[in-house]
PDB file of C-alpha atoms in Angstrom:
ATOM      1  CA  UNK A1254      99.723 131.081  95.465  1.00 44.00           C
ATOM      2  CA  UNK A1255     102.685 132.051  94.085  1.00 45.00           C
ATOM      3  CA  UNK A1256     105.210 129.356  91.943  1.00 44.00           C
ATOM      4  CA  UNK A1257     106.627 126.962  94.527  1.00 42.00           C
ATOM      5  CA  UNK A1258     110.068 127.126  93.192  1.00 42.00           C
ATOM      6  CA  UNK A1259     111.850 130.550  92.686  1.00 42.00           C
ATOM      7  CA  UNK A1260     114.831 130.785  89.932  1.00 40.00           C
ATOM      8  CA  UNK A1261     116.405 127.723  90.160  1.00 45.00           C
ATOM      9  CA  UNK A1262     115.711 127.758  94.269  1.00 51.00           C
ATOM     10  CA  UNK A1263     115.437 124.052  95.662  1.00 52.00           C
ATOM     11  CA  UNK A1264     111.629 123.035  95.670  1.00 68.00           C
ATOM     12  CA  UNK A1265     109.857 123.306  99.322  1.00 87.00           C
ATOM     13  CA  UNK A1266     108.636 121.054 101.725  1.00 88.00           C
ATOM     14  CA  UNK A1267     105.484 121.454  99.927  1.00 89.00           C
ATOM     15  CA  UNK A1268     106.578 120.446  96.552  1.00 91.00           C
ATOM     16  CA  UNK A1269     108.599 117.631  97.669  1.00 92.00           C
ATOM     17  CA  UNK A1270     105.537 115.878  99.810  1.00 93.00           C
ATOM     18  CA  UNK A1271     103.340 116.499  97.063  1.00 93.00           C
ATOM     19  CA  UNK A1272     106.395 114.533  94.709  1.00 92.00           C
ATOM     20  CA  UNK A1273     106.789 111.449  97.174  1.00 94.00           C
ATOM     21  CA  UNK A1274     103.183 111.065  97.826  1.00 95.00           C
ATOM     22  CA  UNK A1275     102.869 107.972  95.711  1.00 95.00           C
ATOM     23  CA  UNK A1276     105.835 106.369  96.515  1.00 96.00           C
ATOM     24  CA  UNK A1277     105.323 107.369 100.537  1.00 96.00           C
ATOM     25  CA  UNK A1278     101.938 105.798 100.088  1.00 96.00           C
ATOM     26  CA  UNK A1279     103.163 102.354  98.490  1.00 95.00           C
ATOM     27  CA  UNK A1280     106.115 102.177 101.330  1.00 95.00           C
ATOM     28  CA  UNK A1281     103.357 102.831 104.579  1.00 95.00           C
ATOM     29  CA  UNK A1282     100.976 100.521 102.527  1.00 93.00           C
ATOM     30  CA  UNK A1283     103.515  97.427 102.739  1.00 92.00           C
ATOM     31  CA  UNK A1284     105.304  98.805 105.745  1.00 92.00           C
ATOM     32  CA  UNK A1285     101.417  98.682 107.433  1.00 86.00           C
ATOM     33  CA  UNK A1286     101.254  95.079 106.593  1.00 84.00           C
ATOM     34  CA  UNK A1287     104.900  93.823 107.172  1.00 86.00           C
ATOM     35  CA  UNK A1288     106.463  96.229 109.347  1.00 86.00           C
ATOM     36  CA  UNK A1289     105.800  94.296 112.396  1.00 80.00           C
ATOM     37  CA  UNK A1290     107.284  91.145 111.179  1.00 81.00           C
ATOM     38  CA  UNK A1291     110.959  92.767 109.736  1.00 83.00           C
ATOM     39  CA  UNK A1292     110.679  94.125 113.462  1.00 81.00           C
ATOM     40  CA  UNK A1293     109.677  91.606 115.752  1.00 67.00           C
ATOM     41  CA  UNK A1294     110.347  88.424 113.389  1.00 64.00           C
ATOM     42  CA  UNK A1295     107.172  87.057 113.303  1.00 76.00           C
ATOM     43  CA  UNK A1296     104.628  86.907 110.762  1.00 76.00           C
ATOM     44  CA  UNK A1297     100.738  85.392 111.588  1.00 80.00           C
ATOM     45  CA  UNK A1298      97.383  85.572 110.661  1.00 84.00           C
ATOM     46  CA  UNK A1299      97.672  89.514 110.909  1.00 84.00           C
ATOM     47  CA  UNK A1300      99.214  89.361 107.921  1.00 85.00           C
ATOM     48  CA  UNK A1301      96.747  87.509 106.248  1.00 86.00           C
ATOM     49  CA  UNK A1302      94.055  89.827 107.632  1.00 87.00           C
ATOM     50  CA  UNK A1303      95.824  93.117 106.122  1.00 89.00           C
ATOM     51  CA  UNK A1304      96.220  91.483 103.008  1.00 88.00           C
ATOM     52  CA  UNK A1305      92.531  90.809 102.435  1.00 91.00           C
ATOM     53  CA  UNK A1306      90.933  93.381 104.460  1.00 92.00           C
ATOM     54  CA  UNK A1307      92.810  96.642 105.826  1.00 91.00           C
ATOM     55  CA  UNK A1308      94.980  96.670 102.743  1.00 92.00           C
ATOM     56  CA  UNK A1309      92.663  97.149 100.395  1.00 95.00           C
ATOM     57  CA  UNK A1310      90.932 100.045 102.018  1.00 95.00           C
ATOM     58  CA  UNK A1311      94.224 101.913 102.885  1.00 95.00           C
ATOM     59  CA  UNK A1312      94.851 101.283  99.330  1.00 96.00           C
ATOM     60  CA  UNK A1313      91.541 102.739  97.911  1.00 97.00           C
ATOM     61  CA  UNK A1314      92.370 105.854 100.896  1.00 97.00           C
ATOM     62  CA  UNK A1315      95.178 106.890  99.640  1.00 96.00           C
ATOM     63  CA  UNK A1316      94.581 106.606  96.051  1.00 96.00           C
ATOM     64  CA  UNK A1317      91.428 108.676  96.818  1.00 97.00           C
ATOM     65  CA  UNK A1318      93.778 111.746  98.554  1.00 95.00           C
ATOM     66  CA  UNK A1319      96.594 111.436  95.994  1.00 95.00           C
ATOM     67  CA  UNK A1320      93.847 111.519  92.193  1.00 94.00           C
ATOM     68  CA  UNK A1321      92.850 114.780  94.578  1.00 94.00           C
ATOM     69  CA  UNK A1322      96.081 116.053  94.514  1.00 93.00           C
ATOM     70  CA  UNK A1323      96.433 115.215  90.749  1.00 91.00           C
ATOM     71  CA  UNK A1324      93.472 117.712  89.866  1.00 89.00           C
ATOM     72  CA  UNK A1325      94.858 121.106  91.429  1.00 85.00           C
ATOM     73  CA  UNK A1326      95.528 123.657  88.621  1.00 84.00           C
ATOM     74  CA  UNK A1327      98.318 125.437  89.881  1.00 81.00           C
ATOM     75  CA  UNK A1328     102.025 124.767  88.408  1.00 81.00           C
ATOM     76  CA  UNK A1329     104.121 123.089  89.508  1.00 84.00           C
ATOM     77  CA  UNK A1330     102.135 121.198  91.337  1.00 86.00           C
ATOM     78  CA  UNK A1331     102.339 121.414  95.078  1.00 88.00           C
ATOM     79  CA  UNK A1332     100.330 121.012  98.142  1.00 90.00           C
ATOM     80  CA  UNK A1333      99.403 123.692 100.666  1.00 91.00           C
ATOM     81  CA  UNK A1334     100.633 123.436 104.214  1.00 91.00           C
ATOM     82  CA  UNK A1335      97.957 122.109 105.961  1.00 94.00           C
ATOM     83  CA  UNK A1336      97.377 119.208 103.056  1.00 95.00           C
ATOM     84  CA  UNK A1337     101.114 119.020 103.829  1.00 94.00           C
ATOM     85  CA  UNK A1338     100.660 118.454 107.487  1.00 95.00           C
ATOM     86  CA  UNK A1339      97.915 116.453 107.386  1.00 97.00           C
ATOM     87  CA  UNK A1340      99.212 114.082 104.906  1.00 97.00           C
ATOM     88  CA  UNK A1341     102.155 113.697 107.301  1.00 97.00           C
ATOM     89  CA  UNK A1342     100.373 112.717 109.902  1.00 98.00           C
ATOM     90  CA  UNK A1343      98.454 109.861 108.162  1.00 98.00           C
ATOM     91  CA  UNK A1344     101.954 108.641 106.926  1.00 97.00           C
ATOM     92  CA  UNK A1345     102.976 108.632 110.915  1.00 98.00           C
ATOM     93  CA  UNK A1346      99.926 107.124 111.667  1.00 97.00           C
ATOM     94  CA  UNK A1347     100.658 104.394 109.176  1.00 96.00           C
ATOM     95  CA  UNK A1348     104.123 104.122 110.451  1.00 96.00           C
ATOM     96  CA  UNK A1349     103.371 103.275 114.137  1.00 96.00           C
ATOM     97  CA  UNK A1350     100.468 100.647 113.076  1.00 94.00           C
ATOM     98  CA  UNK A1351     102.604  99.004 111.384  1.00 91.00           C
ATOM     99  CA  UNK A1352     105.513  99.114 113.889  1.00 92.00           C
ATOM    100  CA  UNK A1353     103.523  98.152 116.799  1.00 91.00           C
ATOM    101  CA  UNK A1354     101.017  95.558 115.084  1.00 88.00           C
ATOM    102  CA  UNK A1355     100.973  92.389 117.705  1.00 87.00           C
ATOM    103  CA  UNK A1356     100.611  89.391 115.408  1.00 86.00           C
ATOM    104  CA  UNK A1357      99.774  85.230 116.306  1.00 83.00           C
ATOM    105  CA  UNK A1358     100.530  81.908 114.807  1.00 76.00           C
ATOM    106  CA  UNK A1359      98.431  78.933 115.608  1.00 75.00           C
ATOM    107  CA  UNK A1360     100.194  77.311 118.379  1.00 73.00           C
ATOM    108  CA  UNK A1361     100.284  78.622 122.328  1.00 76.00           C
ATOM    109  CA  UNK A1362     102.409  81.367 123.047  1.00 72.00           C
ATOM    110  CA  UNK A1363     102.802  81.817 119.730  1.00 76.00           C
ATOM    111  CA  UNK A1364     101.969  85.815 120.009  1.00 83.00           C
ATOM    112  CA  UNK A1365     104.994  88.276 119.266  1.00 84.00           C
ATOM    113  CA  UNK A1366     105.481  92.405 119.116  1.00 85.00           C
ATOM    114  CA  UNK A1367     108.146  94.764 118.309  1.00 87.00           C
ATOM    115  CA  UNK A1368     107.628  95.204 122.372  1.00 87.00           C
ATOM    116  CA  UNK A1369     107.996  91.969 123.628  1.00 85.00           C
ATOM    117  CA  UNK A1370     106.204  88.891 123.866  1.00 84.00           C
ATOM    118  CA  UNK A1371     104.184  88.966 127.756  1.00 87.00           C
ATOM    119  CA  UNK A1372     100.600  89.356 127.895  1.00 88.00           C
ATOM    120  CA  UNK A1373     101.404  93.415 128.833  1.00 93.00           C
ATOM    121  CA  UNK A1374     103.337  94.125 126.186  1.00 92.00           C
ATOM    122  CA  UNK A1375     101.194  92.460 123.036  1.00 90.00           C
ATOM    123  CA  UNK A1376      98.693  94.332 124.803  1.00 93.00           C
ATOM    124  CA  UNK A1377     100.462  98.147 124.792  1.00 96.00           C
ATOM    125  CA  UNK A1378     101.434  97.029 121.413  1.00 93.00           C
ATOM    126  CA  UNK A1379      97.962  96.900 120.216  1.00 93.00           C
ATOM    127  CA  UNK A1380      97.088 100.072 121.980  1.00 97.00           C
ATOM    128  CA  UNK A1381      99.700 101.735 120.299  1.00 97.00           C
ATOM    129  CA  UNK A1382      99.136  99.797 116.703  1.00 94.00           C
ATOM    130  CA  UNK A1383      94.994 101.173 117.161  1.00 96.00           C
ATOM    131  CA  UNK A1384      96.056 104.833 117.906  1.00 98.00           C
ATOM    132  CA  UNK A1385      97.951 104.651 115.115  1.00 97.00           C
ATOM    133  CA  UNK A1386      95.093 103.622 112.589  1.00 96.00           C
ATOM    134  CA  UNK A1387      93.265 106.068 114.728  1.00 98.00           C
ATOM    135  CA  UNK A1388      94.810 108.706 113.913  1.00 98.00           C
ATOM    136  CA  UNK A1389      95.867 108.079 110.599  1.00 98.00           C
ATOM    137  CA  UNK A1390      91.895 107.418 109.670  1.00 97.00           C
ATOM    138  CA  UNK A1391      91.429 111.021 111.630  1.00 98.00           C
ATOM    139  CA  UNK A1392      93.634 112.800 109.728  1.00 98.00           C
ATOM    140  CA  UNK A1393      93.036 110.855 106.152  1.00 98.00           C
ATOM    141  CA  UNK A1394      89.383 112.582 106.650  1.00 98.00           C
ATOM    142  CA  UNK A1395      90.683 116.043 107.552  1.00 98.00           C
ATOM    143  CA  UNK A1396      92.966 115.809 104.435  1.00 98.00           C
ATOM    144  CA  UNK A1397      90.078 114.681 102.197  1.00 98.00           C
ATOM    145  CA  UNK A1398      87.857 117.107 103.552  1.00 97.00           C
ATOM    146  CA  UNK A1399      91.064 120.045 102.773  1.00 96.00           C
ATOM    147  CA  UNK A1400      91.740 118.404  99.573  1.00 95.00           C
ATOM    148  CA  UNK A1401      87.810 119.154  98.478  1.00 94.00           C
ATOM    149  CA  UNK A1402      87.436 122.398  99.659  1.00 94.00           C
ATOM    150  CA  UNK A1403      90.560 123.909  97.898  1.00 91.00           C
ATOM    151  CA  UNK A1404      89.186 121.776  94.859  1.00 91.00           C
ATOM    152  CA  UNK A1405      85.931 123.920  95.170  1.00 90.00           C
ATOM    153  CA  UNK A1406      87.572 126.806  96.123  1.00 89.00           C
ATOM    154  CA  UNK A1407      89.495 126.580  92.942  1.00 84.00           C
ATOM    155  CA  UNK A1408      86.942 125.926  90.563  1.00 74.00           C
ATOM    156  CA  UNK A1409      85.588 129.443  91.120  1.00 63.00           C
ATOM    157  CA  UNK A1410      86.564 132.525  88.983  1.00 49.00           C
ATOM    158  CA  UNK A1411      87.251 136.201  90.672  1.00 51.00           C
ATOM    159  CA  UNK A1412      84.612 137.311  89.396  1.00 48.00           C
ATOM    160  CA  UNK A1413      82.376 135.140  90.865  1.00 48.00           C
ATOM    161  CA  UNK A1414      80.487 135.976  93.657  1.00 49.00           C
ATOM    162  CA  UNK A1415      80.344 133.579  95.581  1.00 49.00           C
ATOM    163  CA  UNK A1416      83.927 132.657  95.821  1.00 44.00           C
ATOM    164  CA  UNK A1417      85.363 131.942  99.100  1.00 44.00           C
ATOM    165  CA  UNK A1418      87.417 134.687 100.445  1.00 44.00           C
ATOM    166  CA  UNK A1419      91.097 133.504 101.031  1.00 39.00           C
TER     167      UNK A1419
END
């Protein structure tokens, strides 16, 4: 692949998602946990339960798919379009959990989402929160599964071989 920025030409879409990956990752991380609640003003034990639990292994994802990123050879560093793609579709993914995450207090009627507050809407809300995790989960394992391959396809020579033809 050629050099991802040209004589002074503005870096692509490429280079620029590979730059904000780590700060991307921190904002979706606390944005999963605490999106719903600048949203729909309430906080619960959903909060709680990212803090200890979903957190920490969105946390260990991400930092898995960005120390990949870290150990390609080419400079400057960039990622290739589908890493790019993929890696915007976990952040989306991310996004709408944390948008549409239905949270609950202690007391009766106590439930809230960014949709409302009846028993149809905290329901659609979780629907939507799931799919989100869904796919973000989907597409964390397509980009891991990207992220090796080109890491094995670039630890072979061209003289090797059994390199992979591009």
């Amino acid at each position: 692949m050629a050099s991802d920025t040209t004589s002074g030409a503005l870096p692509t879409a490429a280079r620029l998602t590979f730059l904000a990956m780590v700060p991307v990752h921190l904002v979706v991380l606390v944005w999963g946990g605490f999106g719903h609640v600048v949203l729909a003003t309430c906080g619960g034990w959903m909060i709680f339960a990212y803090v200890l639990f979903v957190g920490p292994v969105l946390f260990v994802c991400l930092a898995i798919t960005t120390v990949l990123s870290f150990f390609r050879r080419e400079r400057p560093r960039t990622l290739p379009v589908p890493q790019v793609v993929t890696l915007w579709v976990v952040w989306l993914g991310l996004i709408v959990f944390g948008t549409f995450l239905a949270d609950f207090g202690d007391v009766e009627g106590s439930q809230c989402s960014v949709l409302g507050d009846t028993s149809e809407q905290i329901g659609l809300s979780n629907v939507l929160a799931a799919s989100g995790l869904g796919v973000a989960g989907l597409a964390w394992v397509a980009l891991t599964v990207l992220q090796a391959v080109g890491l094995a396809r670039q630890g072979r020579t061209k003289h090797d071989p059994r390199m992979i033809a591009s």
